[in-house]
Structure formats: structure tokens, C-alpha cells
Short mmCIF file of C-alpha atoms and ligand atoms in Angstrom, two decimals:
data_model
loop_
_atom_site.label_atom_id
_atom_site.label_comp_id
_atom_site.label_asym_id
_atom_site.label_seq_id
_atom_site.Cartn_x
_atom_site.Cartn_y
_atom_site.Cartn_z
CA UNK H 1 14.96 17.39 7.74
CA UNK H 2 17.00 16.35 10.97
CA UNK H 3 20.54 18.21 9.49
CA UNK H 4 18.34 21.64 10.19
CA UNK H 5 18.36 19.58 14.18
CA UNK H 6 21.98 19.36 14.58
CA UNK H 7 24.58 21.61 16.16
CA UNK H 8 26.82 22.75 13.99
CA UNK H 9 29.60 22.52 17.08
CA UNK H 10 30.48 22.49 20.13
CA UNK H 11 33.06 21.21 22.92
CA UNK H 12 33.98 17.42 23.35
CA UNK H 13 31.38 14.67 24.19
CA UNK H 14 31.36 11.31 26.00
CA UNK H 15 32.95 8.54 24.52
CA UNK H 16 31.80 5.23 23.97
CA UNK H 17 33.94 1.97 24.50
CA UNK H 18 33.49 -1.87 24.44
CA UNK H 19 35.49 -4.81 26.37
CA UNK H 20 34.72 -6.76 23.35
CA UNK H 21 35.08 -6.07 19.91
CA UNK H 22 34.35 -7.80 16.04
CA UNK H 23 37.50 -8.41 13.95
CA UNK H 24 38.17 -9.92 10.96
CA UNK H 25 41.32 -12.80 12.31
CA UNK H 26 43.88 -13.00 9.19
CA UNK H 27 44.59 -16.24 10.57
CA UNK H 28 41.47 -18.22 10.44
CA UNK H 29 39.64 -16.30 7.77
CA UNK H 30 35.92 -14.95 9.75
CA UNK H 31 35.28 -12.56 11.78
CA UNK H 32 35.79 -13.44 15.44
CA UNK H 33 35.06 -11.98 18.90
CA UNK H 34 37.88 -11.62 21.42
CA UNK H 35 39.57 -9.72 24.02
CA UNK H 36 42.73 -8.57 23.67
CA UNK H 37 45.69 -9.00 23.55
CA UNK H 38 45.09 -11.61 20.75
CA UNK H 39 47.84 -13.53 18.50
CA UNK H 40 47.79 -13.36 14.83
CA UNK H 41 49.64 -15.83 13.07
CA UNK H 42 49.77 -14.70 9.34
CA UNK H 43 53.12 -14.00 8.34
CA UNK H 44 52.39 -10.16 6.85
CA UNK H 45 51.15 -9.38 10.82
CA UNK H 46 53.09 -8.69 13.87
CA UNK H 47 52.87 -12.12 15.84
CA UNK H 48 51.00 -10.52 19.12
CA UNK H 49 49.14 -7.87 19.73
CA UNK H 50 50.54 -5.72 22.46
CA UNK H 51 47.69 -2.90 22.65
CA UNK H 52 44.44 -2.68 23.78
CA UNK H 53 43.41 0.20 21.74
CA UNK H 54 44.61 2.75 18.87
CA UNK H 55 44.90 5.16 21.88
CA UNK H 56 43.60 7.54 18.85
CA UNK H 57 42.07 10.47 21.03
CA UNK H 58 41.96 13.50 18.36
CA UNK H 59 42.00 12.71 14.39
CA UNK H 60 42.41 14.51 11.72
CA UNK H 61 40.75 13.90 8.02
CA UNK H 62 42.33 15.72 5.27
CA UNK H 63 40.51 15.98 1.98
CA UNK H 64 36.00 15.68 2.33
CA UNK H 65 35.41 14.66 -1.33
CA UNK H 66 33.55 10.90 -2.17
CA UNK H 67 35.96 8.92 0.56
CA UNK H 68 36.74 11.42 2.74
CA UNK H 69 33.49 12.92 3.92
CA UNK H 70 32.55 8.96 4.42
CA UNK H 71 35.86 8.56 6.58
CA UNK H 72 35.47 11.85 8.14
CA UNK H 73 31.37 10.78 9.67
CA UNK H 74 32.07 7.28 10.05
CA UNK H 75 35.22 8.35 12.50
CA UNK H 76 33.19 11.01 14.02
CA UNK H 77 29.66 8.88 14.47
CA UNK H 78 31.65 6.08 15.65
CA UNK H 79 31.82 8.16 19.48
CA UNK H 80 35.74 6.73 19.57
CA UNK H 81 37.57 10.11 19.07
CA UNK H 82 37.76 13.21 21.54
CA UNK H 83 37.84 15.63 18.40
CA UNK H 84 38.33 15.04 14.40
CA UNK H 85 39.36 18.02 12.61
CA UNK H 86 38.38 17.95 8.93
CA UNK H 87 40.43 19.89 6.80
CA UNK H 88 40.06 21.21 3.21
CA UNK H 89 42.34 23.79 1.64
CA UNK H 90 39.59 25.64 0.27
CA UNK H 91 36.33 26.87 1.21
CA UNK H 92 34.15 25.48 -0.73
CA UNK H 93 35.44 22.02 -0.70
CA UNK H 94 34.64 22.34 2.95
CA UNK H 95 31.39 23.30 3.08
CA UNK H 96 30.36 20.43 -0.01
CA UNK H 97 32.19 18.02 2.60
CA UNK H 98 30.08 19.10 6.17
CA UNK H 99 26.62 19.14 3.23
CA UNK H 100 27.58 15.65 2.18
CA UNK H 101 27.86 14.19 6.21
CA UNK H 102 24.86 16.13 7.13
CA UNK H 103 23.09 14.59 4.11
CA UNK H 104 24.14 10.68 5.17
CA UNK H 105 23.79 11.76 8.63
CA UNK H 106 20.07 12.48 8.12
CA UNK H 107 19.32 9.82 5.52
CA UNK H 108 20.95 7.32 8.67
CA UNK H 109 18.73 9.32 11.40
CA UNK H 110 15.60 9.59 9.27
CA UNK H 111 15.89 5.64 9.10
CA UNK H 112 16.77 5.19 12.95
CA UNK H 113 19.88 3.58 12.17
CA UNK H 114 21.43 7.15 14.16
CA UNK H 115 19.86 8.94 16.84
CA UNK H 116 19.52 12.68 16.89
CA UNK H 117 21.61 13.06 20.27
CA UNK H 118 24.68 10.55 18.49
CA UNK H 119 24.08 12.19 15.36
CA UNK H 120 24.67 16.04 17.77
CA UNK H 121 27.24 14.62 19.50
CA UNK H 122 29.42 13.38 16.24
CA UNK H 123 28.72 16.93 14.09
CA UNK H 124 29.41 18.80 18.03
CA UNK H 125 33.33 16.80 18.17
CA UNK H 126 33.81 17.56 14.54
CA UNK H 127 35.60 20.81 13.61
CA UNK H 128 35.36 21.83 9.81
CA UNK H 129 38.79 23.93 9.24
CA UNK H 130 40.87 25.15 6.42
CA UNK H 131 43.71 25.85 8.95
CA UNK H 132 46.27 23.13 8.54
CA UNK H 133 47.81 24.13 12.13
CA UNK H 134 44.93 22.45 13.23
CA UNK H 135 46.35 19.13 12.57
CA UNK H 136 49.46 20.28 15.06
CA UNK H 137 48.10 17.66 17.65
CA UNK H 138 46.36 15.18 16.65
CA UNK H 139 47.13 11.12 17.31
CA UNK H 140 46.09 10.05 13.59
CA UNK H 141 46.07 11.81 9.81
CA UNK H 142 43.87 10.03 7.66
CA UNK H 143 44.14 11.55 3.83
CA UNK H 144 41.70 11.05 1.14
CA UNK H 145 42.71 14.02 -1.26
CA UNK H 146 42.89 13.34 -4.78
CA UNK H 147 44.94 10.34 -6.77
CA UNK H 148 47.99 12.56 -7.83
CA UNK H 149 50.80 11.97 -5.90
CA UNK H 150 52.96 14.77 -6.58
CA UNK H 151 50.21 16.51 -4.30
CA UNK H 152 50.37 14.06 -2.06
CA UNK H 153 54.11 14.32 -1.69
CA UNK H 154 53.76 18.09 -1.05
CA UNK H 155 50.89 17.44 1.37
CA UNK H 156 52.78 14.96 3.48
CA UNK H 157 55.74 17.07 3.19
CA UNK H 158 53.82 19.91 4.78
CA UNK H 159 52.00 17.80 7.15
CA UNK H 160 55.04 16.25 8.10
CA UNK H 161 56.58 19.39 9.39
CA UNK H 162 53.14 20.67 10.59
CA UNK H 163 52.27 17.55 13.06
CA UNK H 164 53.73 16.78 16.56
CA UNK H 165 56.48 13.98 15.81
CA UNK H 166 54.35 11.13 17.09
CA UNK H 167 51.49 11.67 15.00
CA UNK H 168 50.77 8.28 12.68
CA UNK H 169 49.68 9.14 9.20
CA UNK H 170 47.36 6.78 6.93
CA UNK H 171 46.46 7.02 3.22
CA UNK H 172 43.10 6.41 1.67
CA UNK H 173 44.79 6.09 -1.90
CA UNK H 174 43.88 3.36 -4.02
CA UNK H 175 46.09 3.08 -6.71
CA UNK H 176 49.10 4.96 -5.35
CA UNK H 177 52.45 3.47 -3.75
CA UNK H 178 52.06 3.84 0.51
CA UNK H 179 55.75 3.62 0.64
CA UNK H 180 56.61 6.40 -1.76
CA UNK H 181 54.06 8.62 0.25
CA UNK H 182 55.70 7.74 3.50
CA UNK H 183 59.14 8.62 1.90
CA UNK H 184 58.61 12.16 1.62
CA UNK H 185 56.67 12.13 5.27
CA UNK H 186 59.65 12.58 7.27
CA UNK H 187 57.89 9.52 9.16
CA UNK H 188 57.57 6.60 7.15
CA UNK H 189 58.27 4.33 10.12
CA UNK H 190 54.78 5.86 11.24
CA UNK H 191 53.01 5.66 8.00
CA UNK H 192 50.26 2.74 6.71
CA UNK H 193 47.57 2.75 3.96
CA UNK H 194 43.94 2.51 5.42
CA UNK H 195 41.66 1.79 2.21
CA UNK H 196 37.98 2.56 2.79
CA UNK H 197 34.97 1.39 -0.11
CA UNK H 198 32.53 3.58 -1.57
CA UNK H 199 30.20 4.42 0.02
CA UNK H 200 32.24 4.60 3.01
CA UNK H 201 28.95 4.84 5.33
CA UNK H 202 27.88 1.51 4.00
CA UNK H 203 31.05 -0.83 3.04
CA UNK H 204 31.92 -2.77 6.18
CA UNK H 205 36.32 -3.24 5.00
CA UNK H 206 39.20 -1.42 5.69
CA UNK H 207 42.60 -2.52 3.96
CA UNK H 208 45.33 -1.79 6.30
CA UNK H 209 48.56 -1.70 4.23
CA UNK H 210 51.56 -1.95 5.59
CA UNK H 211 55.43 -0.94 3.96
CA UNK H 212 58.80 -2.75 5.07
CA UNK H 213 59.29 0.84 7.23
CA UNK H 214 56.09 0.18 9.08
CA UNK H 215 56.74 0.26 12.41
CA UNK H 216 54.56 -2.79 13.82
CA UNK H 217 53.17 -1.02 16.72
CA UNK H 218 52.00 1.74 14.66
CA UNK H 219 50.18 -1.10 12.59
CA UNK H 220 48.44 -2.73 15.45
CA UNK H 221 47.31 0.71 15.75
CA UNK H 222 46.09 1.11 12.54
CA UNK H 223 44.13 -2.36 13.10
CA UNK H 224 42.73 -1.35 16.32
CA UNK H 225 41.46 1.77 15.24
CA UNK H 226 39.62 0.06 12.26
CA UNK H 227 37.87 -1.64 14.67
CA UNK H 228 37.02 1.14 16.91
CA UNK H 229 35.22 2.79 14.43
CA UNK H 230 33.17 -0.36 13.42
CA UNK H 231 34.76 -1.32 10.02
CA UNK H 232 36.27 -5.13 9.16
CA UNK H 233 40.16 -4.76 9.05
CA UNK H 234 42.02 -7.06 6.50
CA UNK H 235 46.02 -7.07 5.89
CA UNK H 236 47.72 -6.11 2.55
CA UNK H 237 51.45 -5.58 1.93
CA UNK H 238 52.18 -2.25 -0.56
CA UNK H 239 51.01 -4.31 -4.03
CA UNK H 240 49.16 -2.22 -6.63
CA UNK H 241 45.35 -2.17 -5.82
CA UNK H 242 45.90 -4.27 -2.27
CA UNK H 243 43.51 -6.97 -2.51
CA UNK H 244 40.20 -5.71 -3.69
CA UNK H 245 40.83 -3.26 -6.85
CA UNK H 246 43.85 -5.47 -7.44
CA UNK H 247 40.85 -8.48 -8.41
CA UNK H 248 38.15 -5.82 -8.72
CA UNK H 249 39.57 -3.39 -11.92
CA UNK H 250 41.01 -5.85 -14.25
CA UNK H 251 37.43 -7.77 -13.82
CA UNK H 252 36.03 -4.21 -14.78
CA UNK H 253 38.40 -3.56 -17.41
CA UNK H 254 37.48 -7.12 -18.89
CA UNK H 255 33.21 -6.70 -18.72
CA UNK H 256 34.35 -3.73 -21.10
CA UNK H 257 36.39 -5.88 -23.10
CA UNK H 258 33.06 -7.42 -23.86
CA UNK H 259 31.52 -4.60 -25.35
CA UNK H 260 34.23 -3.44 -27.39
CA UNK H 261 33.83 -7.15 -28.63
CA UNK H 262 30.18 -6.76 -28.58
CA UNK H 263 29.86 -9.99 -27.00
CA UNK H 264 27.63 -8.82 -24.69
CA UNK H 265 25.24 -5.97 -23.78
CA UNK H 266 25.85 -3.67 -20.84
CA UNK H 267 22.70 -4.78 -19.16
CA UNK H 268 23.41 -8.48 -19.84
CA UNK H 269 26.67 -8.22 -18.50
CA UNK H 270 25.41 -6.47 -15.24
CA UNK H 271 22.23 -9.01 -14.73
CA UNK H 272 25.41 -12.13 -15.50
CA UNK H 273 27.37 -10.87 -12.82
CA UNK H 274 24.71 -10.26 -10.50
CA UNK H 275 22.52 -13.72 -10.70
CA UNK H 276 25.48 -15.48 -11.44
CA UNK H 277 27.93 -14.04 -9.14
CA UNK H 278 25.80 -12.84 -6.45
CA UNK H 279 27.82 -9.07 -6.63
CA UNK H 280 25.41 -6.71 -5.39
CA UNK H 281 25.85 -4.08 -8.81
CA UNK H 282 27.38 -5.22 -12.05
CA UNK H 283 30.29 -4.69 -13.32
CA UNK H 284 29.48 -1.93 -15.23
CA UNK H 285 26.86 -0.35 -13.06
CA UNK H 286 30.07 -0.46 -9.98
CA UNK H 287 32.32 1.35 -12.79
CA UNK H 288 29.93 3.95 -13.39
CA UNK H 289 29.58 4.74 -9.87
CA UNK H 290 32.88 4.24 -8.59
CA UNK H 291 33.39 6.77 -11.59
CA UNK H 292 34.81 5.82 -15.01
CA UNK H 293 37.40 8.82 -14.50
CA UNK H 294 38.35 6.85 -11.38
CA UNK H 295 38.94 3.39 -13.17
CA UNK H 296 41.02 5.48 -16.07
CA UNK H 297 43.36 6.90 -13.50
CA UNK H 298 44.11 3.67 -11.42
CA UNK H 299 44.77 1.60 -14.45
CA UNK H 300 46.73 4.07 -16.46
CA UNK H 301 48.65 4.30 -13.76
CA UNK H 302 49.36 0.93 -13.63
CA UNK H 303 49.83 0.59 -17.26
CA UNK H 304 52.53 3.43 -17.12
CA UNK H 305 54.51 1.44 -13.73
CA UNK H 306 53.87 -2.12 -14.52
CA UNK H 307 53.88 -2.19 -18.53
CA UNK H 308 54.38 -5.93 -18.79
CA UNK H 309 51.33 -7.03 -16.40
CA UNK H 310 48.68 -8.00 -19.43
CA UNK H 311 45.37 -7.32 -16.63
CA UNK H 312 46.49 -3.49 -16.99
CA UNK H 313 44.71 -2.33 -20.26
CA UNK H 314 42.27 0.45 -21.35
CA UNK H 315 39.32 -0.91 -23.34
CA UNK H 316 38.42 1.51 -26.43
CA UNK H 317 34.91 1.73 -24.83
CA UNK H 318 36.40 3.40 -21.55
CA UNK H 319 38.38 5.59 -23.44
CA UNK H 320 35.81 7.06 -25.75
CA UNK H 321 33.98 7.44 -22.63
CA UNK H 322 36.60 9.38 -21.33
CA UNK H 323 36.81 11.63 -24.09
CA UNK H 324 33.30 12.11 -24.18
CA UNK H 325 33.50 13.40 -20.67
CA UNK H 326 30.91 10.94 -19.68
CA UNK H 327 32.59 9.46 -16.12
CA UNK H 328 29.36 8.12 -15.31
CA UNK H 329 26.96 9.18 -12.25
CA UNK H 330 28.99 12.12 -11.51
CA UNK H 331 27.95 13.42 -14.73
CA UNK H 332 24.88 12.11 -15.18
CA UNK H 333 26.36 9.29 -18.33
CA UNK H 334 28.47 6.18 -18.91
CA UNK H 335 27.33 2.89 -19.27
CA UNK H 336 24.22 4.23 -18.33
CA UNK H 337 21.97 7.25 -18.04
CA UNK H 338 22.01 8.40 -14.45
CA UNK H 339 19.79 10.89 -13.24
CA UNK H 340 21.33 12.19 -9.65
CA UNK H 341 21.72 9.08 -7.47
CA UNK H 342 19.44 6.96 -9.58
CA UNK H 343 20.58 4.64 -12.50
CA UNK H 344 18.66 4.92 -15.96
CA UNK H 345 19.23 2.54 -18.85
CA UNK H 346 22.29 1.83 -20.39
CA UNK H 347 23.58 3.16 -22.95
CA UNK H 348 24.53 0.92 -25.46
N1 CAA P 401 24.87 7.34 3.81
C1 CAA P 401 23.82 6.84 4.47
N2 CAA P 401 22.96 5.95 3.94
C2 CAA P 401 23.18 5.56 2.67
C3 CAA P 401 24.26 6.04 1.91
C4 CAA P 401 25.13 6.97 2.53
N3 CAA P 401 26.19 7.47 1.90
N4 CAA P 401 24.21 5.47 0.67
C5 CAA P 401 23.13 4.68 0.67
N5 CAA P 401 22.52 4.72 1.87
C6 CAA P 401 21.34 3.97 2.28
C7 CAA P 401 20.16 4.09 1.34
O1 CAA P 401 19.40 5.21 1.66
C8 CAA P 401 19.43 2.78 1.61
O2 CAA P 401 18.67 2.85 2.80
P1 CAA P 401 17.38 1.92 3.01
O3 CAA P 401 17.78 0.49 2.74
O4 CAA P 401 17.00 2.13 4.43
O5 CAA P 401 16.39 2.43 2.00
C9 CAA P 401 20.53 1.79 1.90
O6 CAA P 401 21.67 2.57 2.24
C10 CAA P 401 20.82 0.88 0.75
O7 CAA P 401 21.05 1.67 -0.41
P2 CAA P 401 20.31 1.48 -1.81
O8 CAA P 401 18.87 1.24 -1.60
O9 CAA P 401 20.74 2.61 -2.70
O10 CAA P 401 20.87 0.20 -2.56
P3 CAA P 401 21.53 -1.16 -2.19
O11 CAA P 401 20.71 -1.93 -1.25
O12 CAA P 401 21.85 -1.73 -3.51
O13 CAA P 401 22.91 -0.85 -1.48
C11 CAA P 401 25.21 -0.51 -1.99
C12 CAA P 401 23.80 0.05 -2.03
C13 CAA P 401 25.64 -0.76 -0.55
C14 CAA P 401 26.09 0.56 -2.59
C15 CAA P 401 25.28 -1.87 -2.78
O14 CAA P 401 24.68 -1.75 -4.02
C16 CAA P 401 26.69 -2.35 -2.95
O15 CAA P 401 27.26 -2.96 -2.07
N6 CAA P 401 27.29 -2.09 -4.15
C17 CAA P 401 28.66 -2.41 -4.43
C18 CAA P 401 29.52 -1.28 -3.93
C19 CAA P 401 30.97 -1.56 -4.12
O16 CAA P 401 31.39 -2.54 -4.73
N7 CAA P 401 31.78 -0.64 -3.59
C20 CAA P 401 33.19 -0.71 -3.75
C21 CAA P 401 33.56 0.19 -4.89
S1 CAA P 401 35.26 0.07 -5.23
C22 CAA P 401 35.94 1.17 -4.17
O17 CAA P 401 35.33 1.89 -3.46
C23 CAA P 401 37.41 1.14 -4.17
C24 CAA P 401 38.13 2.03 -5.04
O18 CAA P 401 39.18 2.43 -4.64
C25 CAA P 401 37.70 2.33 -6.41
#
């Protein structure tokens, strides 16, 4: 195994940096290649682009579960950042968090899509800490803690009167309101979403969601720095789900729909979607690893904020899953039998 290979830490290494880089323009719709500054001309952007980088030295990543482990490597492998200090309140959630990266980080080594020295050089500029204070001085916040936002507003609260004044602060939430994080920042002028996919390693977009308060400067940041770190920005104004799990969930909530009909069969469902829409998993399959716990949370959410929108539902099928306790590949059952990381047959 190469994780046995790398260093668990050690001071600040060299930096890597490109005239040109890959963006996604708003504008046009495909990626392009340019140098900067560049002008964007859809109307949720600034107008021009006034930076030529996030100027994002040290980061910190609060939270290592599913997203924020993913952030956490992707950031640190990405050779952009001086330092990222991950931070978990508690022990344990640290050390599952630095086990998870060294995992991917092997897995990408093992398959020479990461070399060993990269690979030493991200785990050497990453600094595994349950000391908040550690976030005193760093450029950029990016939080992927758990979907409950009265935590959040006590996080941001702290971190808020933790963090020099100029530090910008980005959520990972998916479901949750940027702008009633930001409120309770003490910053909300320096305050954007930045929504990652599972698995964060893999998935090449970044929503970058911006509030009325967002200060535009602080969202070309947020742009740049996508790019720095080798992800696909797109823009999205604070709407529940952004643009992806604002299509994705109700489509999920509807292939269950199906079964509580029994229209369809899981697999048949999964194999429609697939050949028919080209997605990469079914819909079901994508529930059961996003987590069917997950998909509960963002739509009852929804349900409870937006009660007259008719794609917010929960179909009888989720909820007896719920209640079974079966959230899918986390716990081994959903829609189908999982075993670890590998899918078994469905169900039902
Ligand atoms: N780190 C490093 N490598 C990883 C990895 C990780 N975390 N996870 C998988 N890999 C590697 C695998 O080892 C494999 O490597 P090889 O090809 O060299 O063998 C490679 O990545 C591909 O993985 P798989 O063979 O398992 O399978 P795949 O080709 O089907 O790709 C997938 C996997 C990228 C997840 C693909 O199935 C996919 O795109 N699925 C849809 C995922 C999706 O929709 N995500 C969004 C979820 S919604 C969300 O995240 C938002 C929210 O808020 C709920």
C-alpha cells in the first residue's frame, strides 16, 4: 500500500501554477481556455473579471465526512494552497477523515493518476487539527459539516469571531439557504456556496452560489479558486438545490414514485435511465449511494419551506426505507443489497 509511503506532515511545499486555465464560460455554455482577465456576460455574474487568481494561499476545510474529506484532498492534491488545515471537532471524526484521503490517495497513486512525491507533498501541506484557532489565518473556509443548520449557524458564529476579518467563507450544503448561513457569519458580504458532487475525487462541477450580499470580488474569487483546484465552475443564485439536486431529487423522488406504483422494477428503472438517458448510475442506484437518509433530509426540508411546490414529496417506498434504517450503501441496504463499495441486487 502507498498510504504506509506517505509523510504524515511536514512544512510547506512548492506550488504549482498555470498561465492558462479550463473554465466552464456561463456565457457561451463549454468549457473554454483563456487568459485572464476575461468578460462574462450572464446577468447572475459580475461583468469582468478583475483577478488573476483566488489569491487563496492557506485554506481551511471544516467537517472530513463523505464531501469533505473529497474537498479537503482535492484542495490539497491540487499543489494551489501553501497549507489546508482540516478541522474536525472530535477525534475520531478526524482520523476516519485523514483514513478516507489516504485511501483515495492510494487508490489514485496505485493507478498512476498521482505520483508518490505529489501525493507526499499534498498529505506534507495538510494539517489534521481539532483546534479551531487554527483557522485564525487562513484566506478561505470551506464547510462540509452536516445538513442541520442550527449547527451551522453556531459554527459560523464561532468561526466568524475565530477568523481574521478578511477571511471568505464557502458552504458545501446542498439543501440549506447560503444566505441564512452568511447571516449569522458576521460576514455575509464575504460568504458564497461552493457545491461539490459525490465522489468529490471524481465529479468534475463546482456550483458557486452566490446571495444578493455577495460581494462580487469575493465571487470571482470563489470562481477562480474552483479552477485552481481543477474542478468546472458553474453559477447559481441561492434557489433550493442550485441547479443539479434542484433537477436531480424530484427525478429521484419520481423513479420511486414508480415503485410505490409498481410500474416498474428497481432494476428496470435503473437499466431505463441508463440506456435511455445515458446517466452513468440509475436513479435508484445514485439514491442509494448518495444515501437515502440524504435524499429524506433535502426534500423534507423542502417540503417543510416550500409546501406548495408539488416536485417536493416523500414516496411511501423512501419512507419505509427510512424507518427500516436501510439508507442504502452506508448500511449495506436500500434499493439494493450493497456489500461495502459494491452494489448487489435490488431489493424489490
Ligand atoms: N478516490 C479515488 N478514486 C476513486 C474514488 C475515490 N473516491 N472513487 C472511485 N474511484 C476510482 C475507481 O477506483 C475507478 O478506478 P479505475 O477506473 O481506474 O478502476 C474509477 O474511479 C471509476 O470508478 P468505478 O469503477 O467504481 O465506476 P464508474 O466508472 O461507474 O465511475 C462514478 C464511478 C464516477 C461514481 C460514476 O458511476 C458516476 O458518475 N456516477 C454518478 C455520480 C453522481 O451522480 N454523483 C452526484 C451525486 S449527487 C451529489 O453529490 C449532490 C448532493 O448534494 C446529493
Amino acid at each position: 500500500m502507498f498510504a504506509s509511503k506517505l509523510i504524515s506532515n511536514s512544512t510547506a511545499a512548492g506550488r504549482k501554477s498555470s498561465a492558462f486555465v479550463a473554465t466552464y464560460d456561463v456565457a457561451v455554455g463549454r468549457n473554454s481556455y483563456f487568459s485572464t482577465p476575461t468578460t462574462r456576460r450572464n446577468s447572475t455574474t459580475p461583468t469582468t473579471t478583475t483577478i488573476d487568481s483566488s489569491g487563496f494561499d492557506k485554506i481551511g476545510c471544516v467537517g472530513l465526512g463523505l464531501m469533505g474529506h473529497g474537498i479537503c484532498q482535492v484542495a490539497a492534491t491540487s499543489g494551489v494552497h501553501s497549507k489546508i488545515i482540516a478541522f474536525e471537532q472530535e477525534q475520531r471524526f478526524l482520523d476516519s477523515g485523514n483514513d478516507r484521503i489516504l485511501k483515495s490517495i492510494d487508490k489514485l497513486v496505485e493507478k498512476g493518476k498521482l505520483t508518490l512525491d505529489d501525493a507526499n507533498d499534498a498529505m506534507g501541506r495538510t494539517e489534521f487539527t481539532t483546534d479551531m484557532d487554527a483557522l485564525r489565518d487562513v484566506d478561505l473556509v470551506v464547510e462540509a459539516v452536516i445538513e442541520n443548520i442550527d449547527l451551522k449557524k453556531d459554527l459560523y458564529t464561532s468561526l466568524g469571531e475565530i477568523c481574521k476579518p478578511e477571511t471568505i467563507f464557502a458552504s458545501n450544503t446542498s439543501s440549506l439557504s447560503i444566505g441564512e448561513m452568511a447571516a449569522f457569519s458576521g460576514r455575509p458580504d464575504r460568504f458564497l456556496g461552493v457545491h461539490f458532487f459525490n465522489p468529490v475525487q471524481l465529479m468534475k462541477v463546482v456550483e458557486v452560489i452566490k446571495t444578493d450580499d455577495t460581494d462580487p470580488i469575493v465571487l470571482e474569487k470563489g470562481l477562480k479558486w474552483v479552477e485552481e483546484i481543477g474542478k468546472v465552475s458553474v453559477l447559481c443564485g441561492d434557489t433550493p438545490g442550485f441547479i443539479v439536486n434542484r433537477i436531480l431529487v424530484p427525478m429521484l423522488m419520481q423513479s420511486m414514485s414508480l415503485i410505490d406504483r409498481k410500474d416498474a422494477s428497481v432494476k428496470d428503472i435503473d437499466v431505463a435511465m441508463k440506456l435511455g438517458c445515458g446517466h452513468p448510475m440509475g436513479p435508484l442506484h445514485l439514491a442509494d449511494y448518495i444515501g437515502l437518509d440524504t435524499c429524506y433530509f433535502i426534500v423534507s426540508g423542502w417540503m417543510e419551506k416550500y409546501p406548495d411546490e408539488s416536485d417536493f414529496f416523500i414516496p411511501a417506498c423512501l419512507q419505509a426505507n427510512i424507518e427500516a434504517g436501510n439508507l442504502g450503501r452506508k448500511t449495506g441496504k436500500g434499493f439494493y443489497h450493497w456489500e461495502g463499495e459494491k452494489r448487489g441486487d435490488p431489493v424489490y
